[in-house]
Short mmCIF file of C-alpha atoms in Angstrom, two decimals:
data_model
loop_
_atom_site.label_atom_id
_atom_site.label_comp_id
_atom_site.label_asym_id
_atom_site.label_seq_id
_atom_site.Cartn_x
_atom_site.Cartn_y
_atom_site.Cartn_z
CA UNK A 280 -4.67 -7.61 -12.33
CA UNK A 281 -4.53 -4.20 -14.26
CA UNK A 282 -0.88 -2.90 -14.76
CA UNK A 283 -0.28 0.74 -14.10
CA UNK A 284 2.14 3.15 -15.59
CA UNK A 285 3.14 6.59 -14.19
CA UNK A 286 6.27 8.62 -14.34
CA UNK A 287 9.12 7.62 -12.00
CA UNK A 288 9.80 11.18 -10.87
CA UNK A 289 8.32 14.57 -11.24
CA UNK A 290 9.56 18.23 -9.77
CA UNK A 291 7.42 20.95 -9.02
CA UNK A 292 7.48 24.37 -7.20
CA UNK A 293 5.58 25.39 -4.17
CA UNK A 294 2.43 26.91 -5.08
CA UNK A 295 1.92 25.23 -8.43
CA UNK A 296 -0.45 22.94 -9.40
CA UNK A 297 0.80 19.11 -9.87
CA UNK A 298 -0.64 16.49 -12.11
CA UNK A 299 0.36 12.99 -12.12
CA UNK A 300 -0.92 10.70 -14.90
CA UNK A 301 -1.31 6.99 -14.50
CA UNK A 302 -2.07 4.83 -17.85
CA UNK A 303 -3.99 1.47 -17.16
CA UNK A 304 -4.79 0.41 -20.53
CA UNK A 305 -6.33 -3.14 -19.35
CA UNK A 306 -8.71 -1.71 -16.78
CA UNK A 307 -11.53 -4.19 -16.19
CA UNK A 308 -15.17 -2.89 -15.81
CA UNK A 309 -15.32 -3.93 -11.98
CA UNK A 310 -12.01 -1.79 -11.36
CA UNK A 311 -11.55 1.44 -9.24
CA UNK A 312 -8.65 3.76 -9.12
CA UNK A 313 -6.94 4.47 -6.01
CA UNK A 314 -4.07 6.89 -5.18
CA UNK A 315 -1.97 6.64 -1.91
CA UNK A 316 0.91 8.85 -0.83
CA UNK A 317 3.59 7.73 0.99
CA UNK A 318 6.22 9.77 2.93
CA UNK A 319 9.77 8.43 3.82
CA UNK A 320 9.69 5.88 6.71
CA UNK A 321 5.56 5.88 7.11
CA UNK A 322 3.28 3.54 5.56
CA UNK A 323 1.10 4.62 2.38
CA UNK A 324 -1.88 6.86 3.27
CA UNK A 325 -5.00 6.71 0.94
CA UNK A 326 -5.79 10.00 -0.67
CA UNK A 327 -8.65 9.39 -3.25
CA UNK A 328 -10.45 6.99 -5.12
CA UNK A 329 -12.87 6.96 -7.97
CA UNK A 330 -14.63 4.90 -10.68
CA UNK A 331 -15.37 7.44 -13.75
CA UNK A 332 -15.47 11.08 -14.45
CA UNK A 333 -14.28 13.50 -11.49
CA UNK A 334 -14.01 13.00 -7.96
CA UNK A 335 -12.73 15.91 -5.50
CA UNK A 336 -12.04 15.91 -1.93
CA UNK A 337 -10.37 18.45 0.38
CA UNK A 338 -6.59 17.36 -0.65
CA UNK A 339 -6.90 16.39 -4.30
CA UNK A 340 -8.97 15.70 -7.38
CA UNK A 341 -9.23 12.60 -9.60
CA UNK A 342 -10.04 12.74 -13.18
CA UNK A 343 -10.97 10.11 -15.09
CA UNK A 344 -11.92 10.10 -18.80
CA UNK A 345 -14.66 8.10 -20.52
CA UNK A 346 -12.36 5.28 -21.64
CA UNK A 347 -11.00 4.79 -18.23
CA UNK A 348 -7.48 4.07 -19.78
CA UNK A 349 -5.86 6.56 -17.83
CA UNK A 350 -6.10 8.58 -14.73
CA UNK A 351 -4.77 12.19 -13.33
CA UNK A 352 -4.21 13.02 -9.74
CA UNK A 353 -4.16 16.80 -9.22
CA UNK A 354 -2.82 18.51 -6.26
CA UNK A 355 -3.59 22.04 -5.98
CA UNK A 356 -1.03 24.66 -4.96
CA UNK A 357 1.50 22.08 -3.33
CA UNK A 358 3.54 22.87 -0.57
CA UNK A 359 7.06 21.32 0.57
CA UNK A 360 5.12 18.94 2.54
CA UNK A 361 3.56 17.42 -0.50
CA UNK A 362 7.17 16.05 -1.37
CA UNK A 363 6.41 12.11 -1.39
CA UNK A 364 5.76 9.06 -3.49
CA UNK A 365 2.46 8.66 -4.92
CA UNK A 366 1.10 5.31 -5.97
CA UNK A 367 -1.77 4.44 -8.46
CA UNK A 368 -3.60 1.27 -7.91
CA UNK A 369 -6.29 -0.21 -10.09
CA UNK A 370 -8.22 -2.95 -8.69
CA UNK A 371 -11.87 -4.21 -7.51
CA UNK A 372 -13.24 -5.63 -4.44
CA UNK A 373 -14.12 -9.24 -4.39
CA UNK A 374 -17.11 -10.43 -2.57
CA UNK A 375 -16.53 -11.50 0.70
CA UNK A 376 -12.85 -11.66 0.06
CA UNK A 377 -11.26 -8.13 0.29
CA UNK A 378 -9.37 -6.31 -2.15
CA UNK A 379 -7.36 -6.97 -5.12
CA UNK A 380 -4.96 -4.26 -5.23
CA UNK A 381 -1.46 -3.77 -6.42
CA UNK A 382 1.13 -1.33 -6.00
CA UNK A 383 3.39 -0.19 -8.60
CA UNK A 384 6.58 1.54 -8.33
CA UNK A 385 4.87 5.05 -7.63
CA UNK A 386 6.16 8.55 -8.92
CA UNK A 387 8.53 10.52 -6.53
CA UNK A 388 7.23 14.19 -6.14
CA UNK A 389 9.73 16.61 -5.29
CA UNK A 390 8.35 20.32 -4.30
CA UNK A 391 11.06 22.90 -4.48
CA UNK A 392 10.77 26.13 -2.56
CA UNK B 135 -9.14 6.34 16.65
CA UNK B 136 -5.93 4.60 17.34
CA UNK B 137 -3.85 3.52 14.25
CA UNK B 138 -2.53 0.32 13.15
CA UNK B 139 -0.03 -0.57 15.60
CA UNK B 140 3.31 -2.63 14.52
CA UNK B 141 6.28 -3.88 16.69
CA UNK B 142 9.17 -3.90 16.84
CA UNK B 143 9.97 -0.80 14.63
CA UNK B 144 13.54 -2.03 13.77
CA UNK B 145 15.12 -5.23 13.82
CA UNK B 146 18.66 -6.43 12.90
CA UNK B 147 19.27 -10.08 12.54
CA UNK B 148 21.99 -12.37 10.96
CA UNK B 149 20.89 -14.72 7.85
CA UNK B 150 19.64 -18.20 8.90
CA UNK B 151 18.31 -16.48 12.10
CA UNK B 152 14.43 -16.38 12.58
CA UNK B 153 12.42 -13.40 13.37
CA UNK B 154 8.82 -12.59 14.08
CA UNK B 155 6.64 -9.07 13.55
CA UNK B 156 3.64 -8.37 15.30
CA UNK B 157 0.45 -6.32 14.27
CA UNK B 158 -2.62 -4.83 15.89
CA UNK B 159 -5.26 -3.71 13.28
CA UNK B 160 -7.63 -0.84 13.75
CA UNK B 161 -10.70 -2.32 15.84
CA UNK B 162 -13.39 -3.66 13.88
CA UNK B 163 -11.23 -3.95 10.64
CA UNK B 164 -12.11 -7.24 9.14
CA UNK B 165 -9.29 -7.34 6.74
CA UNK B 166 -5.39 -7.40 7.31
CA UNK B 167 -2.74 -7.46 5.11
CA UNK B 168 1.09 -7.72 5.26
CA UNK B 169 3.30 -6.14 2.80
CA UNK B 170 7.14 -6.19 2.09
CA UNK B 171 8.36 -2.94 0.72
CA UNK B 172 12.17 -3.15 -0.60
CA UNK B 173 14.06 0.08 -0.80
CA UNK B 174 12.81 2.03 -3.60
CA UNK B 175 10.06 -0.15 -4.42
CA UNK B 176 6.39 -0.30 -4.12
CA UNK B 177 4.76 -2.35 -1.28
CA UNK B 178 4.66 -6.03 -2.31
CA UNK B 179 1.43 -8.06 -0.96
CA UNK B 180 2.52 -10.97 1.03
CA UNK B 181 -0.57 -12.18 2.48
CA UNK B 182 -4.42 -11.15 3.28
CA UNK B 183 -6.67 -12.18 5.85
CA UNK B 184 -10.49 -11.79 6.01
CA UNK B 185 -11.07 -12.21 9.78
CA UNK B 186 -8.94 -15.04 10.48
CA UNK B 187 -9.07 -16.96 7.15
CA UNK B 188 -6.43 -16.40 4.53
CA UNK B 189 -7.63 -14.67 1.31
CA UNK B 190 -4.55 -14.43 -0.78
CA UNK B 191 -1.26 -15.59 0.01
CA UNK B 192 0.21 -16.24 -3.61
CA UNK B 193 3.11 -13.98 -3.17
CA UNK B 194 4.29 -15.29 0.29
CA UNK B 195 7.43 -17.28 0.11
CA UNK B 196 5.83 -20.49 2.25
CA UNK B 197 8.91 -21.74 2.56
CA UNK B 198 10.49 -19.33 4.82
CA UNK B 199 7.68 -16.99 5.67
CA UNK B 200 4.30 -17.71 7.88
CA UNK B 201 1.51 -15.70 9.15
CA UNK B 202 -1.37 -16.12 11.28
CA UNK B 203 -4.18 -14.12 12.61
CA UNK B 204 -5.36 -15.49 15.74
CA UNK B 205 -9.12 -14.81 16.69
CA UNK B 206 -9.52 -12.52 13.61
CA UNK B 207 -7.68 -9.66 15.53
CA UNK B 208 -3.83 -9.41 15.96
CA UNK B 209 -1.57 -11.00 13.35
CA UNK B 210 2.06 -12.23 13.48
CA UNK B 211 4.53 -12.54 10.28
CA UNK B 212 7.45 -15.17 10.58
CA UNK B 213 10.67 -15.38 8.72
CA UNK B 214 12.53 -18.60 9.26
CA UNK B 215 15.44 -18.79 8.07
CA UNK B 216 16.25 -15.16 7.08
CA UNK B 217 17.90 -14.36 4.14
CA UNK B 218 20.06 -11.14 3.10
CA UNK B 219 17.30 -10.63 0.49
CA UNK B 220 14.33 -10.27 3.01
CA UNK B 221 15.71 -7.02 4.18
CA UNK B 222 12.93 -4.57 3.76
CA UNK B 223 10.35 -2.62 5.42
CA UNK B 224 7.16 -5.02 6.52
CA UNK B 225 4.05 -3.15 6.70
CA UNK B 226 0.78 -4.02 8.03
CA UNK B 227 -2.31 -2.70 6.98
CA UNK B 228 -6.02 -2.95 7.76
CA UNK B 229 -9.33 -2.21 6.10
CA UNK B 230 -12.88 -2.14 7.05
CA UNK B 231 -15.48 -3.82 4.66
CA UNK B 232 -17.79 -1.09 3.10
CA UNK B 233 -18.60 -2.54 -0.10
CA UNK B 234 -16.59 -0.32 -2.15
CA UNK B 235 -12.73 -1.01 -2.87
CA UNK B 236 -11.76 -0.55 0.73
CA UNK B 237 -9.31 2.17 2.12
CA UNK B 238 -6.46 0.53 3.69
CA UNK B 239 -4.71 2.01 6.97
CA UNK B 240 -0.97 1.27 7.15
CA UNK B 241 1.20 0.82 10.04
CA UNK B 242 4.60 2.54 10.41
CA UNK B 243 6.29 -0.66 9.50
CA UNK B 244 9.15 -2.81 10.82
CA UNK B 245 12.46 -2.28 9.07
CA UNK B 246 14.19 -5.35 8.96
CA UNK B 247 18.13 -5.61 8.04
CA UNK B 248 19.60 -8.90 7.49
CA UNK B 249 23.22 -9.22 7.81
#
């Protein structure tokens, strides 16, 4: 399984763009990169997933360089409600056997007024 | 669409007692996961079911933990006997087989305290 490394914590202010980088040096060819968000007392929630280059949805963007050894989750104009733990996962889908993903320690984002 | 349901939400037991958690996944989701999340850590996968078959239980402490998924729908996770270090939130998740790395939908979790 690919091991991921992310900052333990980050602080930001409302209205700023936040970029959280995840390192995954031993990512395999079949691996996808997925980010989840977790609020206190809730289960994680899927944010975005990508394989290469850039992926954008209504809440975030995911930037993946050509070598795929890292990825950056970008949250535009954060608000207080974006205060949460963000997890970077790297894994693949095994044929007929579901996902192979491992959660790391995550990055605790604190958004201040 | 109804989400993943779990019960109970909270449970307090003494060490050496037994406890069971229940999970009802999103309708039509073939894959079901049980995770253990200790305070301050990321979720750790305990067991993964594909329909009613076990795909991965490599991190399940089988001497005390057991899980089943009858008829490929609901699932129960049991701990017997519980230890102090089992205090954690137990999360259930489900996913729909789509051909990509599937988005997992998590339930609210069951917070277990072992005293």
